[in-house]
Short mmCIF file of C-alpha atoms in Angstrom, two decimals:
data_model
loop_
_atom_site.label_atom_id
_atom_site.label_comp_id
_atom_site.label_asym_id
_atom_site.label_seq_id
_atom_site.Cartn_x
_atom_site.Cartn_y
_atom_site.Cartn_z
CA MET E 24 -91.07 -155.01 138.97
CA PHE E 25 -92.24 -151.93 140.93
CA ASP E 26 -93.43 -149.80 138.40
CA ASP E 27 -97.22 -150.75 139.81
CA PHE E 28 -96.36 -149.16 142.86
CA PHE E 29 -94.74 -145.87 141.47
CA THR E 30 -97.90 -145.62 139.60
CA LEU E 31 -100.10 -145.81 142.64
CA LEU E 32 -97.58 -143.42 144.74
CA GLU E 33 -98.01 -140.63 141.76
CA LYS E 34 -101.77 -140.59 141.26
CA SER E 35 -102.26 -140.78 145.00
CA ARG E 36 -102.69 -137.37 147.23
CA ARG E 37 -102.09 -138.66 150.81
CA GLN E 38 -100.10 -141.28 152.12
CA ALA E 39 -99.44 -142.98 155.14
CA VAL E 40 -96.77 -145.46 156.60
CA LEU E 41 -97.02 -148.12 158.86
CA THR E 42 -93.73 -149.37 160.21
CA GLY E 43 -92.60 -152.59 161.86
CA ALA E 44 -89.81 -154.59 163.45
CA GLY E 45 -88.56 -155.78 160.03
CA VAL E 46 -87.44 -152.43 158.88
CA SER E 47 -84.99 -152.38 161.78
CA THR E 48 -83.63 -155.86 160.93
CA LEU E 49 -81.45 -154.14 158.03
CA SER E 50 -79.87 -152.16 160.83
CA GLY E 51 -78.78 -155.55 162.56
CA ILE E 52 -81.79 -154.98 165.43
CA PRO E 53 -83.58 -158.27 165.93
CA ASP E 54 -87.02 -158.41 165.72
CA PHE E 55 -89.35 -159.94 168.50
CA ARG E 56 -91.17 -162.89 167.27
CA SER E 57 -88.90 -164.75 164.49
CA SER E 58 -86.93 -167.75 165.67
CA GLY E 59 -83.97 -165.47 166.19
CA GLY E 60 -86.19 -162.82 167.56
CA LEU E 61 -85.87 -161.40 171.02
CA TYR E 62 -88.97 -163.66 172.48
CA SER E 63 -87.15 -166.75 171.33
CA LYS E 64 -84.55 -166.50 173.97
CA GLU E 65 -85.32 -166.74 177.83
CA PHE E 66 -83.65 -164.44 180.09
CA GLY E 67 -82.39 -166.54 183.23
CA GLN E 68 -85.63 -168.68 183.28
CA MET E 69 -88.04 -165.82 182.31
CA ARG E 70 -89.82 -165.15 179.02
CA VAL E 71 -89.20 -161.78 177.62
CA GLU E 72 -92.98 -161.05 177.67
CA ASP E 73 -93.06 -161.16 181.24
CA ILE E 74 -90.06 -158.84 181.67
CA LEU E 75 -91.71 -156.45 179.64
CA ASP E 76 -94.79 -156.09 181.81
CA ILE E 77 -95.37 -153.05 183.45
CA ASP E 78 -96.17 -154.66 186.92
CA PHE E 79 -93.29 -156.73 186.95
CA PHE E 80 -90.80 -153.40 185.93
CA LYS E 81 -92.31 -151.66 188.64
CA ASP E 82 -91.57 -154.66 190.93
CA HIS E 83 -88.27 -155.98 189.54
CA PRO E 84 -86.62 -152.81 187.45
CA ASP E 85 -83.21 -154.39 188.24
CA VAL E 86 -84.18 -157.46 186.33
CA PHE E 87 -85.51 -155.71 183.32
CA TYR E 88 -82.48 -153.23 183.11
CA SER E 89 -80.29 -155.96 183.17
CA TRP E 90 -81.95 -157.76 180.27
CA ALA E 91 -82.37 -153.95 178.44
CA LYS E 92 -78.85 -153.67 178.90
CA ASP E 93 -77.62 -156.01 176.08
CA ASN E 94 -80.88 -155.90 174.27
CA TRP E 95 -82.35 -152.27 173.97
CA TYR E 96 -79.63 -150.20 175.58
CA ASN E 97 -76.71 -151.00 173.12
CA ILE E 98 -78.10 -149.08 169.87
CA ASP E 99 -75.41 -146.18 170.13
CA ASP E 100 -73.74 -147.72 166.94
CA VAL E 101 -76.57 -148.59 164.93
CA LYS E 102 -77.07 -146.58 161.76
CA PRO E 103 -80.44 -146.15 159.82
CA ASN E 104 -80.81 -148.24 157.11
CA ILE E 105 -81.68 -147.85 153.16
CA ILE E 106 -85.54 -148.15 154.49
CA HIS E 107 -85.01 -145.25 156.81
CA GLU E 108 -83.06 -142.83 154.12
CA THR E 109 -85.59 -143.75 151.70
CA LEU E 110 -88.85 -142.54 153.74
CA LYS E 111 -86.48 -139.37 154.67
CA LYS E 112 -86.03 -138.70 150.96
CA ALA E 113 -89.85 -139.49 149.99
CA GLU E 114 -90.80 -136.97 152.81
CA ASP E 115 -88.67 -134.11 151.38
CA LEU E 116 -89.81 -134.76 148.02
CA GLY E 117 -93.31 -134.13 149.27
CA TYR E 118 -94.69 -137.56 150.01
CA LEU E 119 -95.66 -139.41 153.30
CA THR E 120 -97.90 -136.53 153.92
CA GLU E 121 -99.58 -138.42 156.68
CA GLY E 122 -96.36 -139.35 158.48
CA ILE E 123 -94.83 -142.53 159.62
CA PHE E 124 -96.43 -144.40 162.29
CA THR E 125 -94.08 -146.95 163.84
CA GLN E 126 -94.16 -150.10 165.97
CA ASN E 127 -90.41 -149.83 166.67
CA ILE E 128 -89.01 -147.98 169.63
CA ASP E 129 -85.56 -147.86 168.23
CA TYR E 130 -86.02 -144.13 167.11
CA LEU E 131 -84.18 -144.70 163.62
CA HIS E 132 -86.53 -143.22 161.73
CA GLU E 133 -85.75 -139.54 163.57
CA ARG E 134 -82.32 -140.44 163.37
CA ALA E 135 -82.55 -140.74 159.36
CA GLY E 136 -84.30 -137.09 159.52
CA SER E 137 -87.77 -138.05 158.98
CA ARG E 138 -89.64 -135.35 160.61
CA LYS E 139 -93.52 -136.62 160.64
CA VAL E 140 -92.74 -139.52 163.00
CA TYR E 141 -95.22 -141.12 165.63
CA PRO E 142 -94.03 -143.76 167.82
CA LEU E 143 -96.90 -145.87 168.52
CA HIS E 144 -95.14 -148.01 171.21
CA GLY E 145 -93.05 -145.16 172.36
CA THR E 146 -89.11 -144.77 172.14
CA LEU E 147 -85.78 -145.20 173.56
CA GLN E 148 -85.01 -141.91 172.77
CA ARG E 149 -85.96 -140.87 176.43
CA GLY E 150 -87.05 -141.98 179.90
CA TYR E 151 -88.94 -140.36 182.49
CA CYS E 152 -89.09 -140.34 186.08
CA MET E 153 -92.09 -142.02 187.58
CA ASN E 154 -92.46 -140.05 190.37
CA CYS E 155 -91.69 -136.42 189.05
CA HIS E 156 -92.07 -136.91 185.33
CA SER E 157 -89.26 -135.07 184.43
CA TYR E 158 -87.23 -136.45 181.34
CA HIS E 159 -84.24 -138.17 180.74
CA GLU E 160 -82.18 -138.97 177.47
CA TYR E 161 -81.16 -142.06 176.54
CA ASP E 162 -77.30 -141.24 176.92
CA GLU E 163 -77.78 -140.44 180.49
CA ILE E 164 -79.93 -143.75 181.07
CA SER E 165 -77.63 -146.19 178.84
CA LYS E 166 -74.42 -144.89 180.73
CA ILE E 167 -75.98 -145.80 184.30
CA VAL E 168 -77.34 -149.04 182.55
CA HIS E 169 -74.26 -150.42 181.46
CA GLU E 170 -72.78 -149.52 185.20
CA ASP E 171 -75.31 -152.01 186.07
CA ARG E 172 -77.07 -149.72 188.34
CA VAL E 173 -80.95 -148.94 187.96
CA PRO E 174 -81.37 -145.49 186.90
CA THR E 175 -82.94 -143.25 189.00
CA CYS E 176 -84.01 -139.16 188.96
CA LYS E 177 -81.07 -136.79 189.79
CA ASP E 178 -84.00 -134.61 191.09
CA CYS E 179 -86.16 -136.79 193.19
CA GLY E 180 -84.64 -140.33 193.26
CA GLY E 181 -87.47 -141.63 191.85
CA LEU E 182 -87.40 -144.65 189.29
CA ILE E 183 -86.84 -143.88 185.59
CA LYS E 184 -89.08 -145.84 183.03
CA PRO E 185 -88.12 -146.11 179.23
CA ASP E 186 -90.82 -144.15 177.53
CA ILE E 187 -92.28 -147.14 175.85
CA VAL E 188 -95.33 -149.17 176.26
CA PHE E 189 -95.17 -151.84 178.27
CA TYR E 190 -97.48 -154.87 178.50
CA GLY E 191 -100.54 -153.83 180.62
CA GLU E 192 -100.06 -150.12 179.01
CA ASN E 193 -102.49 -148.17 177.11
CA LEU E 194 -100.92 -146.43 173.85
CA ASN E 195 -100.64 -142.69 173.77
CA MET E 196 -103.99 -141.73 172.91
CA SER E 197 -103.19 -138.71 171.15
CA ILE E 198 -100.90 -140.71 168.71
CA LEU E 199 -103.43 -143.20 168.47
CA LYS E 200 -106.06 -140.60 167.42
CA ARG E 201 -103.61 -139.56 165.16
CA ALA E 202 -102.99 -142.43 163.35
CA GLU E 203 -106.66 -143.35 163.01
CA ASN E 204 -107.20 -140.20 161.18
CA ALA E 205 -104.43 -140.36 159.02
CA PHE E 206 -105.38 -143.95 158.13
CA TYR E 207 -108.98 -143.04 157.41
CA ASN E 208 -107.60 -140.02 155.15
CA ALA E 209 -104.86 -141.49 153.14
CA ASP E 210 -105.39 -143.03 149.62
CA LEU E 211 -102.01 -144.98 149.83
CA VAL E 212 -100.88 -146.75 152.81
CA LEU E 213 -97.68 -148.75 152.86
CA VAL E 214 -97.23 -151.37 155.33
CA LEU E 215 -93.73 -152.18 156.10
CA GLY E 216 -91.57 -155.30 157.64
CA SER E 217 -94.69 -155.77 160.11
CA SER E 218 -96.56 -159.04 160.22
CA LEU E 219 -99.63 -157.20 161.78
CA VAL E 220 -100.54 -158.87 164.77
CA VAL E 221 -100.01 -156.43 167.53
CA ASN E 222 -103.02 -154.29 168.12
CA PRO E 223 -104.35 -151.61 167.98
CA ALA E 224 -101.46 -150.89 165.79
CA ALA E 225 -102.21 -153.74 163.05
CA SER E 226 -105.72 -152.75 163.03
CA LEU E 227 -104.83 -148.94 161.62
CA PRO E 228 -104.31 -150.30 158.01
CA TYR E 229 -108.00 -151.99 157.98
CA ILE E 230 -109.55 -148.61 158.89
CA SER E 231 -107.95 -147.64 155.07
CA ALA E 232 -108.94 -151.03 153.61
CA ARG E 233 -112.57 -150.55 154.55
CA LYS E 234 -112.59 -147.27 152.77
CA GLY E 235 -111.21 -149.26 149.74
CA ARG E 236 -108.00 -147.63 149.77
CA ASP E 237 -104.98 -148.71 147.85
CA ILE E 238 -102.72 -150.67 150.23
CA VAL E 239 -99.03 -152.02 149.66
CA ILE E 240 -97.54 -154.69 151.95
CA VAL E 241 -93.86 -155.19 152.00
CA ASN E 242 -93.07 -157.95 154.70
CA ARG E 243 -91.67 -161.53 154.74
CA ASP E 244 -94.55 -163.28 156.35
CA ASP E 245 -97.81 -163.54 155.75
CA THR E 246 -100.42 -160.80 157.18
CA TYR E 247 -104.09 -160.83 157.86
CA LEU E 248 -104.41 -157.97 155.42
CA ASP E 249 -102.60 -159.50 152.46
CA SER E 250 -106.22 -160.27 150.66
CA TYR E 251 -107.17 -156.32 150.56
CA ALA E 252 -103.54 -155.39 149.40
CA ARG E 253 -103.47 -153.82 145.91
CA LEU E 254 -99.78 -154.70 145.61
CA ARG E 255 -97.83 -157.34 148.16
CA TYR E 256 -93.92 -157.82 148.15
CA ARG E 257 -91.82 -159.66 150.48
CA ASP E 258 -88.16 -158.45 150.06
CA LEU E 259 -87.89 -155.05 151.68
CA LYS E 260 -84.46 -154.39 150.79
CA SER E 261 -85.41 -154.82 146.96
CA PHE E 262 -88.33 -152.96 147.23
CA PHE E 263 -86.31 -149.96 148.81
CA GLU E 264 -83.20 -150.18 146.55
CA ALA E 265 -85.55 -149.63 143.59
CA PHE E 266 -87.99 -146.89 145.43
CA SER E 267 -84.50 -145.00 146.42
CA SER E 268 -83.49 -145.09 142.72
CA TYR E 269 -86.81 -143.94 141.98
CA LEU E 270 -86.68 -140.82 143.84
CA SER E 271 -83.17 -140.14 142.94
CA GLY E 272 -84.69 -139.88 139.43
CA LYS E 273 -87.50 -137.38 140.71
CA ALA E 274 -85.04 -135.26 142.61
CA ASP E 275 -82.79 -134.85 139.84
CA SER E 276 -85.37 -134.07 137.13
#
């Protein structure tokens, strides 16, 4: 069923990957926009999108961290799944030359051991003081949040912000530029667990599509790029079970 993908993989020289929230659902992390996703549940009488606005965060960090305590600062026991582990295995075997560009903030790719990971929307792995810009690790911030306190800098007392991209903020331009170059240069692109609705990340595979590159999409829901895809699959779990088995055979040969 997946032999066509393996053929594309072997003939390619440069591979780029875009991962979205669907990749992390196998680890038990809810996505954003499905019927049971984070955006489907109000917090009090507030929409989650409003809580994730940068101006709201600056004015009401207590509300943000109260919401985040049970939604984002609860990933200590979450483990990388077969997708993260297989992508790490692929990197070890010399594939994924252009790197993994992820829309996820859970840093599960990094925890699986992948080295060339570029978080387009930032990461919960750390936060930074909005006053003195010193960095603070997840464990430090999570401990304070679970004490129902707002994290502040131990050096200057400034507000600590998670190193993620809130609504109203721009993406990290150096990562975005790297991504644009990667998808321009890649001759094989994997889109994994993303419905491709949030720009500018969603537009990255289109850079490859315009150049006629091979695009493989594995996602439950339809995407605007489906008609450009050389191969289209729906189920991430079965795809990565086959991919993992294929890579194990390569490693043993």
